[in-house]
Amino acid sequence: MFRIQSSLRAMGPTLLGSARPSVVGCNNANVKATANLVLSRGKRTKARALAPGAQRIINMLSVFSAHKKQPRRIKLAMEDLIRHNVVQKAWSIFMRDKKLIRTERLKSQYKKIEEAAEELKSLNGYLHFEATKRELGKRFSPEMRIPTETPPNEIWHEDWKVTDIYAKKR
Amino acid sequence: MSIRRAFSKSIRAYSTEAATAGSTSTSSSAASTSTEAVSSLKIRNPRMRRAVLQGDWIDGPPSLRTKHARLAYNSPIGLKEVFPLAYDIILKEKARHYAKAEEIKQELESSDASKIDAETRASLVAKYNKHLVRAELNDPEVQYNYRIKQLDLTQPVYRHLAERDWKSYDMLITLQRLEQLHVIPDTLPTIDPRADVKLQFPTVINKWVTPGEVLRNAVCTRTPIVKIQEFQQIPDNSLYTVLIVDPDTPDIANDGYTTTLHWAVTNIPLSNTSPVVDLAKSDELIPFLPPHPDKNGPTHRYCLWAFRQADPSTSVNATSTPLGSPTVATRRIEIAANDVSLARENFGIRAFVSAHNLDPVGAHVWRCTYDQSTESVREKFGLGPGIVFDKVRR
């Protein structure tokens, strides 16, 4: 930002406001009388303010710059940083174990389904064929919903009907 | 806030679940017994230890120096409540890794260990070491010791951390300079870097030389301090060789360049914890010759090579070494100082390396050119006036 300002200042007085001494506490009509007498370090003065055109350019450039795009670094003492990292790591271990348990459960469920299908096949081929047959156009019905934390705006399709698109084929 | 609450809740549920299930709750006492003996895995300072493990301090975190900063500091909300739960999980994970390591150890030390072929054994040993590192890696005390650079390199976890640091920056810089300055292949064909080689000249400015740096002649007159840090576990008093060569010595008769040997030291005893070359304990075959380039000549490269004096006979049957002990073996080499292959001029580094079966583990390079101090260096060490090169050959 400073570099942009200084380069703009080099362009001449047209972009910038007129050069005024930047002494805080000078009797300026634009500065409030109460703040006038307080000498505070780093306080912006009217004298350094830019012309509106230049300010606009700076605003645009700072929008493009990567400077403010990343979140501010959390200032932690070393002890707390280590403790924070431990919590992060523990959380990832916890989630990993949770996922592991879930995948194991799903795997065993799938294995059981397969075993049942195999048994059915050995008992009755027709029943197995009927049970595992893939039917064209037959999918999960819209009534079968997975519970979600973010439900849609339209909760239920009240006027939904089965469209018999395969009627002609039959 | 709600996320934090959910986290602490779920972790609490998890830890109780794990404790009741018994499957994941391997005895955490096993982990504590295996690490209790090693004090380097603990925080030495009791005040700091309390601060890291309990978040417990009087006026503020002890790592903050001024009282003002300590008083102004606020810990993140909820960290103190969540940390014990998280630490429990870390300890359980640690115990799990130690149990896995113990399993592998028993497998390798069992009666049918002789049936395991070399390849499987190597992979099992690698797994064992990985578990030892993973067990301690997330421990807050180890992390603290790593941050304050109190690394006990006899421990696998600290060796892992040191190697990770080296590979992330210093190794890359060294390799880049070695390639860019054609140290590879002008001196030796290639390098498989395994050791961090550092070089320092004892002068007013005591700092490690960045590879490829151009130094003043007056700076490098004294014998350098060399540090060869191995990250693999090596036995104490493993033997190493260091050579410094200059491949840019002008050879006017043949219109080219020759290699000059500047320093040769063999049988340097090193270990993981004492990596600095001690000349009193090793054989200095050729004393250090300070760089003294000729006027108007090219900038000279001074290439330092560190070799492990690998022992081929023992490294073959390294498959039978017990777990947790180093698999690297070295041997003593005897070279007479007046050996023909050790002549300073026209030194053949490749022939020397292959003749003595040396294993290059690391390298370093710095450069020197003719400067204001060259003449005084030549005068001080009686190196003669030197050649002055001209644009036109006379």
Coordinates of C-alpha atoms in Angstrom, one line a residue:
Chain A
M1 CA 0.0 0.0 0.0
F2 CA 2.8 2.3 0.9
R3 CA 4.6 1.6 -2.3
I4 CA 1.5 2.4 -4.3
Q5 CA 1.0 5.6 -2.5
S6 CA 4.6 6.7 -3.0
S7 CA 4.5 5.9 -6.6
L8 CA 1.3 7.8 -7.0
R9 CA 2.8 10.7 -5.1
A10 CA 5.6 10.6 -7.6
M11 CA 3.1 11.1 -10.4
G12 CA 2.5 14.6 -9.3
P13 CA 0.1 16.7 -7.3
T14 CA -2.8 16.1 -9.7
L15 CA -3.8 12.8 -8.1
L16 CA -2.9 13.6 -4.6
G17 CA -4.3 16.3 -2.4
S18 CA -2.4 19.5 -2.0
A19 CA 0.7 19.1 0.1
R20 CA 0.1 20.3 3.6
P21 CA 2.3 19.8 6.7
S22 CA 1.3 16.7 8.5
V23 CA 1.5 17.9 12.0
V24 CA -1.2 16.6 14.2
G25 CA -2.4 19.3 16.5
C26 CA -2.2 22.1 14.0
N27 CA -5.3 24.2 13.9
N28 CA -7.1 22.7 11.0
A29 CA -10.8 23.3 10.4
N30 CA -11.3 19.7 9.2
V31 CA -9.9 18.2 12.4
K32 CA -12.2 18.2 15.4
A33 CA -11.1 20.5 18.2
T34 CA -11.0 17.8 20.8
A35 CA -8.6 15.6 18.9
N36 CA -6.6 18.6 17.9
L37 CA -4.4 18.8 21.0
V38 CA -3.7 15.0 21.3
L39 CA -0.4 14.0 19.7
S40 CA -0.9 10.3 18.9
R41 CA 1.6 8.2 17.1
G42 CA 0.5 6.6 13.8
K43 CA -2.6 8.7 13.6
R44 CA -3.7 9.5 10.1
T45 CA -3.9 13.2 9.2
K46 CA -5.9 14.9 6.5
A47 CA -2.6 16.0 4.9
R48 CA -1.7 12.5 3.9
A49 CA -5.2 11.7 2.6
L50 CA -5.3 11.0 -1.1
A51 CA -7.4 12.5 -3.8
P52 CA -10.6 10.5 -4.4
G53 CA -9.3 9.3 -7.8
A54 CA -6.1 8.0 -6.4
Q55 CA -7.9 6.4 -3.5
R56 CA -10.2 4.6 -5.9
I57 CA -7.1 3.2 -7.8
I58 CA -5.6 2.0 -4.5
N59 CA -8.9 0.4 -3.5
M60 CA -9.0 -1.5 -6.8
L61 CA -5.4 -2.6 -6.5
S62 CA -5.8 -3.8 -3.0
V63 CA -8.8 -5.8 -4.0
F64 CA -6.6 -7.6 -6.5
S65 CA -3.7 -8.1 -4.1
A66 CA -3.2 -11.3 -2.3
H67 CA -2.4 -9.5 1.0
K68 CA -5.8 -9.7 2.7
K69 CA -7.0 -12.9 1.1
Q70 CA -5.6 -15.2 3.7
P71 CA -6.9 -15.2 7.3
R72 CA -4.8 -13.5 9.9
R73 CA -2.3 -15.7 11.7
I74 CA -3.5 -16.6 15.2
K75 CA -1.1 -15.3 17.7
L76 CA -0.4 -18.1 20.2
A77 CA 2.3 -18.6 22.7
M78 CA 4.5 -21.6 22.0
E79 CA 2.9 -23.7 24.7
D80 CA -0.5 -23.0 23.3
L81 CA 0.5 -23.6 19.8
I82 CA 1.9 -27.0 20.7
R83 CA -1.3 -27.8 22.7
H84 CA -3.4 -26.6 19.8
N85 CA -1.5 -28.9 17.4
V86 CA -2.0 -31.8 19.7
V87 CA -5.7 -31.2 19.7
Q88 CA -5.7 -30.9 15.9
K89 CA -3.8 -34.2 15.6
A90 CA -6.1 -35.9 18.2
W91 CA -9.1 -34.8 16.2
S92 CA -7.7 -36.2 13.0
I93 CA -6.9 -39.5 14.8
F94 CA -10.4 -39.6 16.2
M95 CA -12.0 -39.0 12.8
R96 CA -9.7 -41.6 11.2
D97 CA -10.8 -44.2 13.8
K98 CA -14.4 -43.2 13.3
K99 CA -14.1 -43.6 9.5
L100 CA -12.3 -46.9 10.0
I101 CA -15.1 -48.3 12.1
R102 CA -17.7 -47.2 9.6
T103 CA -15.9 -48.7 6.6
E104 CA -15.4 -51.9 8.6
R105 CA -19.1 -52.1 9.3
L106 CA -20.0 -51.4 5.7
K107 CA -17.6 -54.0 4.5
S108 CA -19.0 -56.6 6.8
Q109 CA -22.6 -55.7 5.8
Y110 CA -21.7 -56.0 2.2
K111 CA -20.1 -59.3 2.8
K112 CA -23.2 -60.6 4.6
I113 CA -25.4 -59.4 1.7
E114 CA -23.1 -61.3 -0.7
E115 CA -23.2 -64.4 1.4
A116 CA -27.0 -64.3 1.6
A117 CA -27.3 -63.9 -2.2
E118 CA -25.0 -66.8 -2.7
E119 CA -27.0 -69.0 -0.4
L120 CA -30.2 -68.0 -2.1
K121 CA -28.6 -68.8 -5.4
S122 CA -27.7 -72.3 -4.2
L123 CA -31.2 -72.8 -2.9
N124 CA -33.3 -71.4 -5.7
G125 CA -31.9 -69.9 -8.8
Y126 CA -35.1 -68.3 -9.9
L127 CA -35.5 -66.4 -6.5
H128 CA -31.9 -65.3 -6.7
F129 CA -32.4 -64.0 -10.3
E130 CA -35.6 -62.1 -9.3
A131 CA -34.0 -60.7 -6.2
T132 CA -30.9 -59.4 -7.8
K133 CA -32.3 -58.4 -11.2
R134 CA -31.6 -55.0 -12.5
E135 CA -34.7 -53.3 -13.8
L136 CA -34.5 -50.5 -16.3
G137 CA -35.6 -47.2 -15.0
K138 CA -36.1 -48.5 -11.5
R139 CA -34.2 -46.4 -9.0
F140 CA -34.6 -45.2 -5.5
S141 CA -38.0 -43.5 -5.2
P142 CA -38.0 -39.8 -4.2
E143 CA -39.7 -40.8 -1.0
M144 CA -36.6 -42.5 0.2
R145 CA -34.6 -39.7 1.6
I146 CA -31.4 -39.6 3.5
P147 CA -31.8 -37.5 6.7
T148 CA -29.9 -34.3 6.3
E149 CA -29.0 -31.3 8.3
T150 CA -29.7 -29.0 5.4
P151 CA -33.1 -30.0 4.0
P152 CA -34.3 -28.5 0.7
N153 CA -36.7 -25.6 0.6
E154 CA -39.5 -27.8 -0.8
I155 CA -39.6 -30.6 1.7
W156 CA -42.2 -32.9 0.1
H157 CA -43.4 -33.2 -3.4
E158 CA -47.1 -33.3 -2.6
D159 CA -48.4 -33.8 -6.2
W160 CA -45.8 -36.4 -7.3
K161 CA -47.1 -39.3 -9.3
V162 CA -45.5 -42.3 -10.9
T163 CA -45.0 -41.7 -14.6
D164 CA -45.3 -44.9 -16.4
I165 CA -42.7 -44.2 -19.1
Y166 CA -42.4 -47.8 -20.0
A167 CA -46.1 -48.3 -20.6
K168 CA -45.6 -48.4 -24.4
K169 CA -42.9 -51.0 -24.2
R170 CA -45.1 -53.3 -22.2
Chain B
M1 CA -18.1 -22.2 20.0
S2 CA -20.7 -24.9 19.2
I3 CA -18.1 -26.8 17.1
R4 CA -15.8 -26.8 20.0
R5 CA -18.4 -28.0 22.4
A6 CA -19.4 -30.8 19.9
F7 CA -15.7 -31.7 19.6
S8 CA -15.2 -32.0 23.3
K9 CA -18.4 -33.9 23.6
S10 CA -17.6 -36.4 20.9
I11 CA -14.0 -36.9 22.1
R12 CA -15.3 -37.5 25.6
A13 CA -17.7 -40.1 24.1
Y14 CA -15.0 -41.6 22.1
S15 CA -12.5 -42.0 25.0
T16 CA -15.1 -43.6 27.2
E17 CA -16.2 -45.8 24.3
A18 CA -12.6 -46.8 23.6
A19 CA -12.0 -47.5 27.2
T20 CA -15.1 -49.8 27.5
A21 CA -14.4 -51.5 24.1
G22 CA -11.0 -52.5 25.2
S23 CA -9.9 -53.1 21.6
T24 CA -8.2 -49.8 21.2
S25 CA -7.3 -49.3 24.8
T26 CA -4.0 -51.2 24.8
S27 CA -2.3 -50.7 28.1
S28 CA -1.0 -47.1 28.1
S29 CA 1.3 -48.2 30.9
A30 CA 3.3 -50.1 28.3
A31 CA 4.0 -46.9 26.5
S32 CA 4.9 -45.1 29.7
T33 CA 7.3 -47.8 30.7
S34 CA 9.1 -47.8 27.3
T35 CA 9.6 -44.0 27.3
E36 CA 10.0 -43.5 31.0
A37 CA 13.7 -44.4 30.8
V38 CA 14.4 -41.9 28.1
S39 CA 14.6 -38.5 29.7
S40 CA 15.3 -36.8 26.3
L41 CA 11.6 -37.4 25.4
K42 CA 10.5 -35.4 28.4
I43 CA 10.6 -31.6 28.9
R44 CA 13.5 -30.8 31.1
N45 CA 12.2 -27.6 32.6
P46 CA 9.5 -28.5 35.1
R47 CA 7.8 -25.1 34.8
M48 CA 7.6 -25.5 31.1
R49 CA 6.5 -29.1 31.4
R50 CA 3.6 -28.0 33.5
A51 CA 2.8 -25.2 31.1
V52 CA 2.7 -27.5 28.1
L53 CA 0.9 -30.5 29.6
Q54 CA -1.5 -28.7 31.9
G55 CA -1.6 -25.2 30.5
D56 CA -1.0 -24.2 34.1
W57 CA 1.0 -21.0 34.7
I58 CA 1.1 -18.2 37.2
D59 CA 1.0 -14.9 35.3
G60 CA 1.2 -16.2 31.7
P61 CA 2.9 -18.6 29.4
P62 CA 6.6 -18.9 30.5
S63 CA 7.8 -18.7 26.9
L64 CA 6.8 -15.1 26.7
R65 CA 9.7 -13.0 27.9
T66 CA 8.3 -9.9 29.4
K67 CA 5.9 -9.7 32.2
H68 CA 3.7 -7.3 30.2
A69 CA 3.4 -9.8 27.4
R70 CA 2.6 -12.6 29.8
L71 CA -0.1 -10.6 31.6
A72 CA -1.6 -9.4 28.3
Y73 CA -1.9 -13.0 26.9
N74 CA -5.1 -14.9 26.8
S75 CA -5.3 -18.6 25.9
P76 CA -7.8 -19.7 23.3
I77 CA -11.2 -20.4 24.9
G78 CA -11.8 -24.0 25.6
L79 CA -8.2 -25.2 24.9
K80 CA -7.6 -26.0 28.5
E81 CA -10.7 -28.2 28.7
V82 CA -10.2 -30.0 25.4
F83 CA -6.5 -30.7 25.7
P84 CA -6.6 -33.5 28.3
L85 CA -9.1 -35.4 26.2
A86 CA -6.9 -34.9 23.1
Y87 CA -3.8 -35.9 25.0
D88 CA -5.5 -39.1 26.0
I89 CA -6.1 -40.0 22.4
I90 CA -2.4 -39.2 21.6
L91 CA -1.3 -41.4 24.4
K92 CA -3.5 -44.3 23.2
E93 CA -2.1 -43.9 19.7
K94 CA 1.4 -43.9 21.1
A95 CA 0.7 -47.2 23.0
R96 CA -0.8 -48.6 19.8
H97 CA 2.4 -47.8 17.8
Y98 CA 4.6 -49.2 20.5
A99 CA 2.5 -52.4 20.6
K100 CA 2.8 -52.7 16.8
A101 CA 6.6 -52.2 17.1
E102 CA 6.8 -54.9 19.8
E103 CA 4.8 -57.3 17.6
I104 CA 7.3 -56.8 14.7
K105 CA 10.2 -57.2 17.1
Q106 CA 8.8 -60.5 18.4
E107 CA 8.2 -61.7 14.8
L108 CA 11.8 -60.9 13.9
E109 CA 13.3 -62.4 17.0
S110 CA 11.2 -65.5 17.0
S111 CA 12.5 -69.0 16.2
D112 CA 11.3 -68.9 12.5
A113 CA 13.0 -65.5 11.9
S114 CA 15.7 -67.3 9.9
K115 CA 13.1 -68.2 7.3
I116 CA 12.4 -64.5 6.6
D117 CA 14.2 -63.4 3.5
A118 CA 16.4 -60.3 3.4
E119 CA 13.8 -58.2 1.6
T120 CA 10.9 -58.9 3.9
R121 CA 13.2 -58.4 6.8
A122 CA 14.3 -55.0 5.5
S123 CA 10.7 -53.9 5.1
L124 CA 9.8 -55.1 8.6
V125 CA 12.7 -53.2 10.1
A126 CA 11.6 -50.1 8.2
K127 CA 8.1 -50.6 9.6
Y128 CA 9.5 -51.1 13.1
N129 CA 11.4 -47.8 12.9
K130 CA 8.4 -46.1 11.4
H131 CA 6.3 -47.1 14.4
L132 CA 8.9 -45.9 16.8
V133 CA 8.9 -42.5 15.1
R134 CA 5.1 -42.3 14.8
A135 CA 4.7 -43.2 18.5
E136 CA 6.5 -40.2 19.7
L137 CA 6.0 -37.7 16.8
N138 CA 2.8 -36.1 18.1
D139 CA 3.8 -36.1 21.7
P140 CA 3.7 -32.5 23.0
E141 CA 6.9 -32.9 25.0
V142 CA 8.8 -34.1 21.9
Q143 CA 7.3 -31.3 19.9
Y144 CA 8.5 -28.8 22.5
N145 CA 12.0 -30.2 22.6
Y146 CA 12.0 -30.1 18.8
R147 CA 11.0 -26.4 18.8
I148 CA 13.7 -25.4 21.2
K149 CA 16.2 -27.6 19.2
Q150 CA 17.0 -30.0 22.0
L151 CA 17.3 -33.0 19.8
D152 CA 18.8 -36.1 21.2
L153 CA 19.8 -37.8 18.0
T154 CA 20.0 -41.2 19.6
Q155 CA 16.2 -41.3 19.5
P156 CA 14.6 -42.3 16.2
V157 CA 11.9 -39.5 16.4
Y158 CA 14.5 -36.7 16.8
R159 CA 16.6 -38.2 14.0
H160 CA 13.4 -38.2 11.8
L161 CA 12.7 -34.6 12.6
A162 CA 16.3 -33.4 12.0
E163 CA 16.3 -35.3 8.7
R164 CA 13.0 -33.8 7.7
D165 CA 14.3 -30.3 8.4
W166 CA 17.5 -31.0 6.5
K167 CA 15.7 -32.4 3.5
S168 CA 13.3 -29.5 3.3
Y169 CA 16.0 -26.9 2.8
D170 CA 19.7 -27.5 3.4
M171 CA 19.9 -30.6 1.3
L172 CA 18.1 -28.9 -1.6
I173 CA 20.5 -25.9 -1.5
T174 CA 23.5 -28.2 -1.4
L175 CA 22.3 -30.4 -4.3
Q176 CA 21.4 -27.3 -6.3
R177 CA 24.9 -25.8 -5.8
L178 CA 26.7 -29.1 -6.5
E179 CA 24.8 -29.4 -9.8
Q180 CA 24.9 -25.8 -10.8
L181 CA 28.7 -25.5 -10.2
H182 CA 29.2 -28.9 -11.9
V183 CA 30.9 -30.4 -8.8
I184 CA 28.9 -33.3 -10.0
P185 CA 30.2 -34.8 -12.3
D186 CA 33.5 -32.9 -12.4
T187 CA 34.8 -34.5 -9.2
L188 CA 32.6 -37.6 -8.6
P189 CA 29.9 -38.8 -11.0
T190 CA 26.9 -38.4 -8.6
I191 CA 25.8 -38.3 -5.0
D192 CA 23.2 -40.0 -2.9
P193 CA 23.0 -37.5 0.0
R194 CA 22.6 -39.1 3.4
A195 CA 24.5 -36.8 5.7
D196 CA 24.4 -33.1 6.4
V197 CA 27.8 -31.8 5.7
K198 CA 28.6 -28.4 7.2
L199 CA 31.8 -26.3 6.9
Q200 CA 33.1 -23.4 8.9
F201 CA 36.4 -21.5 8.9
P202 CA 37.5 -20.5 12.4
T203 CA 37.8 -16.7 11.9
V204 CA 36.2 -13.6 13.2
I205 CA 32.9 -14.6 11.6
N206 CA 32.0 -18.0 13.0
K207 CA 29.2 -19.2 10.7
W208 CA 28.5 -22.2 8.6
V209 CA 29.4 -21.6 5.0
T210 CA 26.5 -21.7 2.6
P211 CA 27.3 -24.1 -0.2
G212 CA 28.6 -22.3 -3.3
E213 CA 29.6 -19.1 -1.5
V214 CA 32.6 -17.1 -2.7
L215 CA 34.9 -16.5 0.2
R216 CA 37.8 -14.2 0.6
N217 CA 41.2 -15.9 0.6
A218 CA 42.1 -14.6 4.0
V219 CA 39.0 -16.2 5.5
C220 CA 39.9 -19.7 4.4
T221 CA 43.5 -19.9 5.5
R222 CA 42.9 -22.1 8.6
T223 CA 41.9 -25.7 8.7
P224 CA 38.1 -25.9 8.4
I225 CA 35.7 -27.2 11.0
V226 CA 33.7 -29.9 9.4
K227 CA 30.5 -31.4 10.7
I228 CA 29.1 -34.6 9.2
Q229 CA 25.6 -35.3 10.6
E230 CA 24.2 -38.7 9.8
F231 CA 20.5 -39.3 10.3
Q232 CA 20.6 -43.0 10.0
Q233 CA 21.6 -44.8 13.2
I234 CA 25.4 -45.4 13.1
P235 CA 27.5 -47.1 15.7
D236 CA 29.7 -44.9 17.9
N237 CA 33.2 -44.3 16.3
S238 CA 32.1 -45.0 12.8
L239 CA 34.9 -44.1 10.5
Y240 CA 34.8 -41.5 7.8
T241 CA 37.1 -39.8 5.3
V242 CA 37.1 -36.2 4.2
L243 CA 38.7 -34.9 1.0
I244 CA 38.9 -31.3 -0.3
V245 CA 39.8 -31.0 -3.9
D246 CA 40.1 -28.1 -6.4
P247 CA 39.2 -29.2 -9.9
D248 CA 40.0 -25.8 -11.4
T249 CA 43.8 -25.7 -11.2
P250 CA 45.1 -24.4 -14.5
D251 CA 47.1 -26.9 -16.5
I252 CA 48.9 -24.7 -19.1
A253 CA 50.9 -27.5 -20.7
N254 CA 47.8 -29.4 -21.6
D255 CA 45.6 -26.3 -22.1
G256 CA 43.1 -27.5 -19.5
Y257 CA 42.5 -28.0 -15.8
T258 CA 43.7 -30.5 -13.2
T259 CA 42.5 -31.5 -9.8
T260 CA 44.6 -30.5 -6.7
L261 CA 44.2 -32.2 -3.4
H262 CA 43.9 -29.6 -0.6
W263 CA 43.0 -31.8 2.4
A264 CA 42.8 -35.5 3.1
V265 CA 41.8 -36.9 6.5
T266 CA 40.9 -40.6 7.1
N267 CA 39.6 -42.7 9.9
I268 CA 37.6 -39.8 11.4
P269 CA 35.5 -41.3 14.3
L270 CA 32.0 -40.0 14.2
S271 CA 28.6 -40.8 15.8
N272 CA 25.1 -39.5 15.7
T273 CA 25.8 -37.3 18.8
S274 CA 29.3 -36.2 18.0
P275 CA 29.3 -35.2 14.3
V276 CA 32.3 -32.8 14.3
V277 CA 35.6 -33.9 12.8
D278 CA 38.2 -34.2 15.5
L279 CA 41.7 -34.1 13.9
A280 CA 43.3 -35.3 17.1
K281 CA 41.5 -38.7 16.8
S282 CA 41.9 -39.1 13.1
D283 CA 44.6 -39.5 10.5
E284 CA 45.4 -36.3 8.7
L285 CA 47.1 -37.6 5.6
I286 CA 47.6 -34.3 3.8
P287 CA 47.4 -31.0 5.8
F288 CA 45.1 -28.3 4.7
L289 CA 46.4 -26.1 1.9
P290 CA 44.8 -22.7 1.8
P291 CA 43.2 -21.6 -1.5
H292 CA 45.4 -19.3 -3.5
P293 CA 44.0 -18.7 -7.0
D294 CA 46.1 -17.2 -9.7
K295 CA 45.6 -13.6 -10.8
N296 CA 43.1 -13.2 -13.7
G297 CA 42.4 -16.9 -13.5
P298 CA 38.9 -18.4 -13.1
T299 CA 37.0 -18.7 -9.8
H300 CA 38.1 -21.9 -8.2
R301 CA 35.7 -24.5 -6.7
Y302 CA 36.8 -26.1 -3.5
C303 CA 34.8 -29.3 -3.2
L304 CA 34.6 -31.1 0.1
W305 CA 33.5 -34.8 -0.1
A306 CA 32.6 -36.8 3.0
F307 CA 32.9 -40.6 2.7
R308 CA 31.7 -43.4 4.9
Q309 CA 34.4 -46.1 5.0
A310 CA 31.8 -48.7 4.3
D311 CA 32.6 -52.2 5.2
P312 CA 31.3 -54.5 2.5
S313 CA 31.9 -57.7 4.5
T314 CA 29.7 -56.7 7.4
S315 CA 27.0 -54.8 5.5
V316 CA 26.2 -58.0 3.6
N317 CA 25.2 -59.9 6.8
A318 CA 23.5 -56.8 8.2
T319 CA 20.3 -58.8 7.9
S320 CA 21.1 -60.7 11.1
T321 CA 21.8 -57.6 13.3
P322 CA 19.4 -57.2 16.2
L323 CA 16.5 -54.7 15.9
G324 CA 17.2 -51.2 17.0
S325 CA 20.9 -51.4 16.4
P326 CA 22.7 -49.7 13.5
T327 CA 23.0 -51.7 10.3
V328 CA 25.9 -49.5 9.0
A329 CA 29.4 -50.8 9.6
T330 CA 32.7 -49.1 8.8
R331 CA 36.2 -50.3 8.6
R332 CA 39.6 -48.7 9.2
I333 CA 41.7 -47.9 6.1
E334 CA 45.5 -47.6 6.2
I335 CA 47.1 -45.2 3.7
A336 CA 50.7 -44.1 4.0
A337 CA 51.1 -40.3 3.8
N338 CA 53.6 -40.8 1.0
D339 CA 51.2 -43.0 -1.0
V340 CA 51.5 -42.3 -4.8
S341 CA 47.8 -41.9 -5.1
L342 CA 47.9 -39.1 -2.6
A343 CA 49.9 -36.6 -4.6
R344 CA 48.6 -33.1 -4.2
E345 CA 49.0 -32.3 -8.0
N346 CA 47.0 -34.2 -10.6
F347 CA 44.9 -35.9 -7.9
G348 CA 42.6 -38.6 -9.3
I349 CA 39.6 -38.5 -6.9
R350 CA 37.6 -41.2 -8.7
A351 CA 40.5 -43.6 -8.7
F352 CA 41.2 -42.9 -5.0
V353 CA 37.5 -43.5 -4.1
S354 CA 37.2 -46.7 -6.0
A355 CA 40.7 -47.9 -4.7
H356 CA 39.7 -47.5 -1.1
N357 CA 36.0 -48.5 -1.6
L358 CA 34.6 -45.2 -0.1
D359 CA 30.9 -44.4 0.0
P360 CA 30.2 -40.7 -0.6
V361 CA 27.5 -39.6 1.8
G362 CA 27.7 -35.9 1.6
A363 CA 29.5 -33.0 -0.1
H364 CA 30.0 -29.3 0.2
V365 CA 31.5 -26.6 -2.0
W366 CA 32.8 -23.1 -1.6
R367 CA 34.6 -20.8 -4.1
C368 CA 37.6 -18.5 -4.1
T369 CA 39.0 -16.1 -6.6
Y370 CA 42.0 -13.9 -6.7
D371 CA 41.4 -11.0 -4.4
Q372 CA 43.2 -8.4 -2.2
S373 CA 44.2 -10.9 0.4
T374 CA 45.6 -13.6 -2.0
E375 CA 49.2 -12.2 -2.0
S376 CA 49.3 -12.0 1.7
V377 CA 48.1 -15.6 2.0
R378 CA 50.8 -16.7 -0.5
E379 CA 53.4 -14.9 1.4
K380 CA 52.3 -16.2 4.8
F381 CA 52.3 -19.9 3.7
G382 CA 55.3 -19.6 1.3
L383 CA 53.2 -20.6 -1.8
G384 CA 55.3 -18.6 -4.3
P385 CA 54.3 -15.7 -6.5
G386 CA 51.8 -17.5 -8.7
I387 CA 50.9 -17.0 -12.3
V388 CA 49.3 -13.8 -13.7
F389 CA 47.1 -14.6 -16.7
D390 CA 46.6 -12.3 -19.6
K391 CA 44.1 -11.9 -22.4
V392 CA 46.8 -12.8 -24.9
R393 CA 48.8 -15.9 -24.3
R394 CA 52.6 -15.1 -24.5

